[in-house]
Short mmCIF file of C-alpha atoms and ligand atoms in Angstrom, two decimals:
data_model
loop_
_atom_site.label_atom_id
_atom_site.label_comp_id
_atom_site.label_asym_id
_atom_site.label_seq_id
_atom_site.Cartn_x
_atom_site.Cartn_y
_atom_site.Cartn_z
CA MET A 1 169.43 205.99 6.10
CA ASN A 2 168.48 208.91 8.25
CA LEU A 3 170.92 211.53 7.04
CA LYS A 4 170.13 215.25 6.84
CA THR A 5 170.48 216.79 3.41
CA LEU A 6 171.14 220.36 2.28
CA THR A 7 167.42 221.04 2.05
CA ASP A 8 167.01 220.30 5.79
CA HIS A 9 168.92 223.48 6.71
CA ASN A 10 168.32 227.15 6.12
CA LEU A 11 171.50 228.04 4.21
CA THR A 12 170.78 231.66 3.34
CA ASN A 13 173.70 233.87 4.36
CA LYS A 14 175.26 230.88 6.16
CA LYS A 15 178.86 229.72 5.79
CA ILE A 16 178.76 226.08 4.68
CA LEU A 17 181.94 224.03 5.14
CA VAL A 18 181.64 221.52 2.30
CA ARG A 19 184.01 218.54 2.48
CA VAL A 20 184.60 217.53 -1.14
CA ASP A 21 187.03 215.14 -2.80
CA LEU A 22 189.30 217.12 -5.11
CA ASN A 23 191.89 214.37 -5.13
CA VAL A 24 192.07 214.36 -8.92
CA PRO A 25 194.59 212.45 -11.04
CA ILE A 26 197.30 214.65 -12.57
CA GLU A 27 199.21 213.55 -15.68
CA ASN A 28 201.97 215.72 -17.17
CA GLY A 29 200.84 218.64 -15.01
CA ALA A 30 197.21 218.52 -16.14
CA ILE A 31 194.07 217.07 -14.55
CA SER A 32 193.46 213.86 -16.53
CA ASP A 33 190.02 213.04 -15.13
CA SER A 34 187.65 215.74 -13.93
CA SER A 35 184.81 213.42 -12.79
CA ARG A 36 185.22 214.17 -9.09
CA VAL A 37 185.07 217.92 -9.67
CA VAL A 38 182.09 217.57 -11.98
CA GLY A 39 180.37 215.51 -9.26
CA ILE A 40 180.34 218.30 -6.66
CA ILE A 41 179.02 221.06 -8.93
CA PRO A 42 175.30 220.43 -8.10
CA THR A 43 175.98 220.92 -4.37
CA ILE A 44 177.85 224.20 -4.92
CA LYS A 45 175.19 225.47 -7.33
CA TYR A 46 172.44 224.61 -4.88
CA ILE A 47 174.15 226.51 -2.05
CA GLN A 48 174.60 229.48 -4.39
CA SER A 49 170.95 229.35 -5.43
CA VAL A 50 169.75 229.71 -1.86
CA GLY A 51 172.22 232.47 -1.01
CA GLY A 52 174.70 230.47 1.07
CA LYS A 53 178.48 230.90 1.13
CA THR A 54 180.53 227.83 0.17
CA ILE A 55 183.86 226.98 1.80
CA LEU A 56 185.34 223.97 0.03
CA ILE A 57 187.60 221.65 2.03
CA SER A 58 189.54 218.74 0.55
CA HIS A 59 192.65 216.62 0.69
CA PHE A 60 194.88 216.10 -2.32
CA GLY A 61 197.40 213.25 -2.54
CA ARG A 62 199.51 212.10 0.38
CA PRO A 63 201.75 215.00 1.43
CA ASN A 64 202.04 213.54 4.98
CA GLY A 65 201.50 216.75 6.90
CA SER A 66 203.89 219.06 4.98
CA TYR A 67 203.53 221.54 2.15
CA PHE A 68 204.39 220.30 -1.35
CA LYS A 69 203.69 222.49 -4.34
CA GLU A 70 202.58 219.51 -6.43
CA TYR A 71 199.82 218.78 -3.90
CA SER A 72 198.47 222.33 -3.76
CA LEU A 73 194.75 222.57 -4.47
CA ILE A 74 195.34 225.84 -6.32
CA GLN A 75 195.74 223.60 -9.40
CA VAL A 76 192.04 222.74 -9.27
CA VAL A 77 190.81 226.37 -9.19
CA PRO A 78 190.73 226.93 -13.01
CA LEU A 79 188.66 223.76 -13.56
CA LEU A 80 186.20 224.69 -10.79
CA GLU A 81 185.84 228.18 -12.26
CA GLU A 82 185.27 226.77 -15.74
CA LEU A 83 182.63 224.29 -14.56
CA LEU A 84 180.83 226.83 -12.41
CA ASN A 85 181.39 229.82 -14.67
CA PHE A 86 182.05 231.72 -11.45
CA PRO A 87 185.22 233.04 -9.74
CA ILE A 88 186.70 230.95 -6.90
CA LYS A 89 188.63 232.55 -4.03
CA PHE A 90 191.57 230.53 -2.71
CA SER A 91 193.10 230.53 0.77
CA SER A 92 196.61 229.14 1.14
CA GLU A 93 196.03 229.02 4.90
CA ILE A 94 193.69 226.38 6.29
CA ILE A 95 192.88 227.72 9.75
CA GLY A 96 193.54 230.99 11.59
CA GLU A 97 192.53 234.63 11.75
CA ASN A 98 193.43 235.46 8.14
CA VAL A 99 191.16 232.74 6.76
CA LYS A 100 188.38 233.82 9.12
CA LYS A 101 188.64 237.40 7.86
CA THR A 102 188.49 236.26 4.23
CA ILE A 103 185.49 234.05 4.95
CA ASN A 104 183.68 236.76 6.86
CA SER A 105 184.01 239.05 3.87
CA LEU A 106 182.36 236.53 1.51
CA GLN A 107 179.10 237.66 -0.07
CA LYS A 108 176.04 235.44 -0.57
CA GLY A 109 176.78 232.83 -3.27
CA GLU A 110 180.55 233.31 -3.18
CA ILE A 111 182.94 230.37 -2.99
CA LEU A 112 186.26 229.91 -1.24
CA LEU A 113 188.57 226.91 -1.57
CA LEU A 114 190.90 226.11 1.33
CA GLU A 115 194.36 224.67 0.70
CA ASN A 116 194.94 220.89 1.01
CA THR A 117 193.99 219.88 4.57
CA ARG A 118 196.65 217.15 4.55
CA PHE A 119 199.33 219.86 4.64
CA CYS A 120 198.44 219.94 8.37
CA PRO A 121 199.49 216.74 10.21
CA GLU A 122 196.47 217.18 12.53
CA GLU A 123 194.09 216.37 9.66
CA GLU A 124 194.90 212.68 9.37
CA MET A 125 195.25 212.39 13.16
CA ASN A 126 191.68 213.65 13.49
CA ASP A 127 193.01 216.11 16.05
CA GLU A 128 190.11 217.54 18.01
CA ASN A 129 191.68 220.95 18.53
CA PHE A 130 192.34 221.28 14.79
CA ALA A 131 188.79 220.15 13.96
CA GLU A 132 187.40 222.75 16.35
CA LYS A 133 189.45 225.52 14.75
CA LEU A 134 188.34 224.37 11.31
CA SER A 135 184.72 224.28 12.47
CA SER A 136 184.96 227.90 13.69
CA LEU A 137 185.19 228.95 10.02
CA GLY A 138 181.60 227.96 9.27
CA ASP A 139 178.02 227.48 10.45
CA ILE A 140 177.13 224.12 8.89
CA PHE A 141 179.20 221.07 7.92
CA CYS A 142 178.22 219.37 4.67
CA ASN A 143 179.97 216.16 3.64
CA ASP A 144 179.92 215.69 -0.13
CA ALA A 145 182.94 213.38 -0.24
CA PHE A 146 181.65 209.81 -0.03
CA SER A 147 185.00 208.70 -1.46
CA ALA A 148 186.83 210.08 1.61
CA SER A 149 184.30 208.83 4.16
CA HIS A 150 186.17 205.63 5.01
CA ARG A 151 188.83 207.82 6.65
CA ALA A 152 188.31 209.17 10.17
CA HIS A 153 190.06 212.49 9.64
CA ALA A 154 189.40 215.96 11.06
CA SER A 155 187.64 217.18 7.92
CA THR A 156 185.52 214.03 7.47
CA VAL A 157 184.69 213.08 11.07
CA GLY A 158 186.10 215.71 13.47
CA LEU A 159 183.97 218.57 12.11
CA ALA A 160 180.72 216.70 12.78
CA LYS A 161 181.25 217.06 16.53
CA PHE A 162 181.14 220.85 16.39
CA LEU A 163 178.61 221.80 13.72
CA PRO A 164 175.12 220.91 12.51
CA ASN A 165 175.64 218.60 9.55
CA CYS A 166 174.23 217.20 6.34
CA VAL A 167 175.30 215.32 3.23
CA GLY A 168 175.68 217.01 -0.15
CA HIS A 169 173.84 216.05 -3.34
CA HIS A 170 176.69 213.91 -4.69
CA MET A 171 177.18 211.93 -1.49
CA LYS A 172 173.44 211.38 -1.18
CA LYS A 173 173.32 209.95 -4.68
CA GLU A 174 176.23 207.58 -3.94
CA ILE A 175 174.66 206.34 -0.71
CA ASP A 176 171.17 205.96 -2.21
CA THR A 177 172.55 203.96 -5.14
CA LEU A 178 174.69 201.66 -3.01
CA GLU A 179 171.79 201.06 -0.64
CA LEU A 180 169.58 200.23 -3.60
CA VAL A 181 171.93 197.54 -4.91
CA LEU A 182 173.07 195.94 -1.67
CA LYS A 183 170.15 196.44 0.72
CA ASN A 184 167.09 196.19 -1.54
CA PRO A 185 168.30 194.81 -4.84
CA LYS A 186 166.07 193.48 -7.59
CA LYS A 187 166.95 189.79 -7.77
CA PRO A 188 168.78 187.89 -9.17
CA LEU A 189 171.75 189.92 -7.94
CA THR A 190 175.16 189.27 -9.50
CA ALA A 191 178.54 190.53 -8.36
CA VAL A 192 181.66 190.60 -10.49
CA VAL A 193 184.91 190.69 -8.55
CA GLY A 194 188.20 190.80 -10.39
CA GLY A 195 191.62 192.26 -9.94
CA ALA A 196 194.97 191.01 -8.82
CA LYS A 197 194.68 189.34 -5.45
CA ILE A 198 192.24 187.66 -3.10
CA SER A 199 194.08 188.96 -0.05
CA SER A 200 193.01 192.56 -0.72
CA LYS A 201 189.38 191.58 -1.38
CA LEU A 202 188.75 188.72 1.02
CA ASN A 203 186.32 190.68 3.23
CA LEU A 204 184.51 191.80 0.11
CA LEU A 205 184.10 188.21 -1.10
CA LEU A 206 182.95 187.04 2.33
CA ASN A 207 180.25 189.72 2.48
CA LEU A 208 179.08 189.24 -1.10
CA ILE A 209 178.59 185.48 -0.88
CA LYS A 210 175.97 186.10 1.80
CA LYS A 211 174.05 188.55 -0.39
CA VAL A 212 174.38 187.73 -4.08
CA ASP A 213 172.90 184.97 -6.23
CA TYR A 214 175.87 184.78 -8.60
CA LEU A 215 179.48 185.71 -7.89
CA VAL A 216 181.71 185.98 -10.94
CA ILE A 217 185.38 185.78 -10.03
CA GLY A 218 187.93 186.86 -12.64
CA GLY A 219 191.35 188.43 -12.92
CA GLY A 220 194.41 187.21 -11.05
CA MET A 221 192.32 186.27 -8.01
CA ALA A 222 190.51 183.57 -9.96
CA ASN A 223 193.87 181.77 -10.34
CA THR A 224 194.05 181.03 -6.62
CA PHE A 225 190.56 179.48 -6.74
CA LEU A 226 191.58 177.34 -9.75
CA PHE A 227 194.81 176.33 -7.99
CA ALA A 228 192.84 175.35 -4.87
CA GLN A 229 190.80 172.97 -7.04
CA GLY A 230 193.95 171.24 -8.19
CA ILE A 231 194.23 172.88 -11.61
CA GLN A 232 197.77 173.41 -12.95
CA ILE A 233 198.01 177.17 -13.48
CA GLY A 234 201.66 177.35 -14.57
CA ASN A 235 203.40 180.60 -13.82
CA SER A 236 200.18 182.57 -13.14
CA LEU A 237 199.81 185.10 -10.34
CA CYS A 238 198.56 183.07 -7.38
CA GLU A 239 198.39 183.31 -3.60
CA LYS A 240 199.12 179.69 -2.77
CA ASP A 241 198.88 180.33 0.97
CA LEU A 242 195.22 181.26 0.46
CA LYS A 243 194.28 177.84 -0.94
CA GLU A 244 192.29 176.87 2.17
CA THR A 245 190.67 180.31 2.39
CA SER A 246 189.44 180.14 -1.18
CA LEU A 247 188.01 176.65 -0.58
CA GLU A 248 186.20 178.05 2.48
CA VAL A 249 184.80 180.90 0.38
CA MET A 250 183.45 178.34 -2.10
CA TYR A 251 181.99 176.20 0.66
CA THR A 252 180.29 179.15 2.39
CA ALA A 253 178.96 180.39 -0.94
CA LYS A 254 177.34 177.02 -1.59
CA LYS A 255 175.76 177.05 1.86
CA ASN A 256 174.30 180.48 1.10
CA ASN A 257 172.97 179.47 -2.32
CA CYS A 258 175.44 181.70 -4.07
CA GLU A 259 176.77 180.25 -7.32
CA ILE A 260 180.42 181.05 -7.97
CA ILE A 261 181.42 181.40 -11.60
CA LEU A 262 185.12 180.79 -12.31
CA PRO A 263 186.94 180.83 -15.66
CA GLU A 264 186.37 177.70 -17.81
CA ASP A 265 188.85 178.80 -20.44
CA VAL A 266 191.68 181.32 -20.27
CA VAL A 267 194.09 183.41 -22.32
CA VAL A 268 197.69 182.51 -21.50
CA ALA A 269 201.05 184.00 -22.43
CA SER A 270 204.64 183.44 -21.37
CA GLU A 271 205.37 187.15 -21.01
CA PHE A 272 203.54 189.81 -18.99
CA LYS A 273 203.55 192.47 -21.69
CA ALA A 274 201.27 194.06 -24.27
CA ASN A 275 200.88 192.09 -27.49
CA ALA A 276 202.73 189.08 -26.06
CA LYS A 277 202.18 185.89 -28.05
CA TYR A 278 199.10 184.25 -26.54
CA ASN A 279 196.96 181.11 -26.63
CA ILE A 280 193.37 180.44 -25.64
CA LYS A 281 193.17 177.27 -23.59
CA ASP A 282 190.83 175.23 -21.50
CA LEU A 283 192.05 174.51 -17.98
CA ASN A 284 193.67 171.13 -18.69
CA ASN A 285 196.89 171.93 -20.47
CA ILE A 286 198.40 175.14 -19.15
CA LYS A 287 202.19 174.84 -19.43
CA LYS A 288 204.63 175.55 -16.59
CA ASP A 289 205.94 178.80 -18.11
CA GLU A 290 202.49 180.15 -19.07
CA MET A 291 200.53 182.81 -17.19
CA ILE A 292 196.76 183.26 -17.21
CA LEU A 293 196.25 186.88 -18.22
CA ASP A 294 192.58 186.99 -19.15
CA ILE A 295 189.36 184.99 -19.24
CA GLY A 296 188.64 183.14 -22.48
CA PRO A 297 185.69 183.47 -24.93
CA SER A 298 183.62 180.59 -23.45
CA THR A 299 183.91 182.16 -20.00
CA CYS A 300 182.83 185.53 -21.42
CA LYS A 301 179.81 183.85 -23.01
CA LYS A 302 178.89 182.19 -19.72
CA ILE A 303 179.27 185.44 -17.77
CA ASN A 304 177.16 187.30 -20.32
CA GLU A 305 174.44 184.66 -19.97
CA ILE A 306 174.46 185.19 -16.19
CA PHE A 307 174.13 188.94 -16.79
CA SER A 308 171.14 188.38 -19.05
CA ILE A 309 169.21 186.56 -16.31
CA SER A 310 170.23 189.08 -13.60
CA LYS A 311 168.31 192.18 -12.59
CA THR A 312 171.09 193.87 -10.61
CA LEU A 313 174.87 193.86 -11.05
CA ILE A 314 177.69 195.11 -8.85
CA TRP A 315 181.16 195.23 -10.38
CA ASN A 316 184.61 195.67 -8.91
CA GLY A 317 187.91 194.83 -10.59
CA PRO A 318 189.02 193.80 -14.09
CA MET A 319 188.69 190.28 -15.55
CA GLY A 320 192.31 190.26 -16.70
CA ALA A 321 195.47 192.30 -17.07
CA PHE A 322 193.39 194.96 -18.80
CA GLU A 323 196.19 197.50 -19.17
CA LEU A 324 197.92 195.17 -21.65
CA GLU A 325 196.25 194.53 -25.02
CA PRO A 326 194.84 192.05 -25.97
CA PHE A 327 194.39 190.90 -22.36
CA ASP A 328 191.67 193.53 -21.96
CA ASN A 329 189.30 191.55 -24.20
CA GLY A 330 187.49 189.71 -21.39
CA THR A 331 186.84 192.91 -19.42
CA ILE A 332 185.71 194.75 -22.57
CA ASP A 333 183.41 191.98 -23.83
CA THR A 334 181.63 191.37 -20.52
CA SER A 335 181.37 195.03 -19.49
CA LEU A 336 179.92 195.93 -22.89
CA CYS A 337 177.32 193.20 -22.50
CA ALA A 338 176.39 194.58 -19.05
CA GLY A 339 176.26 198.08 -20.54
CA LYS A 340 173.92 197.01 -23.36
CA LEU A 341 171.56 195.18 -20.98
CA THR A 342 171.50 198.32 -18.82
CA GLU A 343 170.72 200.54 -21.81
CA SER A 344 167.80 198.32 -22.74
CA GLY A 345 166.41 198.63 -19.23
CA LYS A 346 166.94 194.97 -18.29
CA LEU A 347 169.69 195.46 -15.72
CA ILE A 348 170.67 197.89 -12.97
CA SER A 349 174.47 198.04 -13.02
CA VAL A 350 176.76 199.71 -10.51
CA ALA A 351 180.54 199.71 -10.65
CA GLY A 352 183.21 201.26 -8.50
CA GLY A 353 186.60 201.04 -6.92
CA GLY A 354 189.99 202.20 -8.26
CA ASP A 355 191.00 200.31 -11.39
CA THR A 356 187.42 199.34 -12.18
CA VAL A 357 186.54 202.75 -13.54
CA SER A 358 189.59 202.88 -15.84
CA ALA A 359 188.88 199.32 -16.97
CA LEU A 360 185.28 200.18 -17.87
CA LYS A 361 186.39 203.37 -19.58
CA LYS A 362 188.44 201.29 -22.02
CA SER A 363 185.25 199.75 -23.39
CA LYS A 364 183.25 202.96 -22.83
CA ALA A 365 180.86 200.76 -20.82
CA ASP A 366 181.14 203.28 -17.97
CA LYS A 367 178.76 205.55 -19.91
CA LYS A 368 176.18 202.77 -20.18
CA PHE A 369 176.22 201.55 -16.57
CA SER A 370 173.43 202.83 -14.29
CA TYR A 371 176.00 204.27 -11.91
CA VAL A 372 179.77 204.37 -11.64
CA SER A 373 180.93 205.30 -8.16
CA LEU A 374 183.85 207.70 -8.00
CA ALA A 375 184.92 206.19 -4.70
CA GLY A 376 187.73 203.65 -4.46
CA GLY A 377 188.41 202.49 -0.89
CA ALA A 378 185.07 203.78 0.42
CA PHE A 379 183.17 201.83 -2.26
CA LEU A 380 185.03 198.63 -1.33
CA GLU A 381 184.49 199.12 2.40
CA TRP A 382 180.79 199.74 1.82
CA MET A 383 180.58 196.54 -0.25
CA GLU A 384 182.40 194.74 2.55
CA GLY A 385 179.50 195.73 4.79
CA LYS A 386 181.55 198.07 6.97
CA SER A 387 180.09 201.23 8.42
CA LEU A 388 182.07 204.22 7.21
CA PRO A 389 183.23 206.65 9.93
CA GLY A 390 182.45 209.70 7.74
CA ILE A 391 178.82 208.58 7.53
CA LYS A 392 178.40 207.20 11.04
CA CYS A 393 179.37 210.56 12.56
CA LEU A 394 176.54 212.30 10.69
CA LEU A 395 173.79 210.05 11.98
P1 LIG B 1 192.92 195.40 -8.19
O1 LIG B 1 193.64 196.68 -7.86
O2 LIG B 1 193.01 194.37 -7.15
O3 LIG B 1 191.51 195.64 -8.70
O4 LIG B 1 193.74 194.76 -9.39
C1 LIG B 1 193.87 195.36 -10.63
C2 LIG B 1 195.08 194.80 -11.30
O5 LIG B 1 194.95 193.39 -11.43
C3 LIG B 1 195.31 195.33 -12.69
O6 LIG B 1 196.50 196.04 -12.70
C4 LIG B 1 195.39 194.10 -13.56
O7 LIG B 1 196.42 194.16 -14.51
C5 LIG B 1 195.71 193.01 -12.55
N1 LIG B 1 195.31 191.69 -13.05
C6 LIG B 1 194.07 191.30 -13.40
N2 LIG B 1 194.09 190.04 -13.84
C7 LIG B 1 195.36 189.61 -13.79
C8 LIG B 1 196.02 188.38 -14.11
N3 LIG B 1 195.33 187.34 -14.60
N4 LIG B 1 197.35 188.29 -13.91
C9 LIG B 1 198.03 189.35 -13.42
N5 LIG B 1 197.47 190.53 -13.09
C10 LIG B 1 196.15 190.68 -13.27
#
């Protein structure tokens, strides 16, 4: 992909507007996962090293165009300072003369963080006037927020109209990795898709069956496929109205030489809660009041065998109700196998999208995968084959 990078511009003494994703999870008032902040450090350090001035721009949560203290980016300043070992200036205003003055007084290598852009309603409207005012704060626009690039907002798309642009180190790494696995993968290529529902991942499935050799379907969405094949699935989560759609997915997969792997045995329980009494069953005798909450051991074995003959793996979504023990077993067992194969150099493994990262963290497989994308919606849209507005505008 023909995107400019930071090294394509002379950054010395320039003001670089860097769109980052500081939308970090907060639990009990503290940042519970710093991965996104850690991810942007190389870009900031690079700009510092060549004597540029960094102006960080980000959204945080969904404040819907108004100020809310709990969505203020000032909360992220201490972590940024700790990771960079450098002081960060903070502007509570996003556009206007005061911000301009502060920015114009920045010295080479200094860093300023602007307040949450979503405090301005114009941000999510991609208002051109707002984007122009924002652009007047800098000389170059650098997008280092792949995870926000599926949104056409003023700070992701609008800015590109007014300034020379490039992608940051983190975004480049995300794009290069995703291109590697979906455009030029080492074959056989396997995709694992799990999670609750087919309806939210239908486009993803439709794109993957054209590209992958094996498609492993787990989690709640597998239930609809089993139901469509006439299997009694009791009280399991199921989208009965998608029966025909799932049969079409299976038919199209077959036409494209994509083998779909569905559960052959399952873990069932009558209650959706941690440590509920459970049974491991094949698919023939699931009772009316039972719910499928995880894949069973034979299915895990089969999936792991598919992994061992694959060269590349893409993973989105858990294999079961992974938040509730012991229904995390299937996700843990299979992700650990993928992690081990990756460590021994036999597999390239990439995972991403919302719950996937927390599911893989449970087994600590995230540390063993070749790459874990920090993007949720953007990762899914990329895997669906969509072109992301935040990337398209840079080309
Ligand atoms: P998603 O956001 O679509 O990736 O779905 C993740 C959610 O799917 C998690 O909260 C899981 O608990 C849930 N899930 C996975 N498998 C099942 C299942 N068999 N029954 C009910 N929920 C499930």
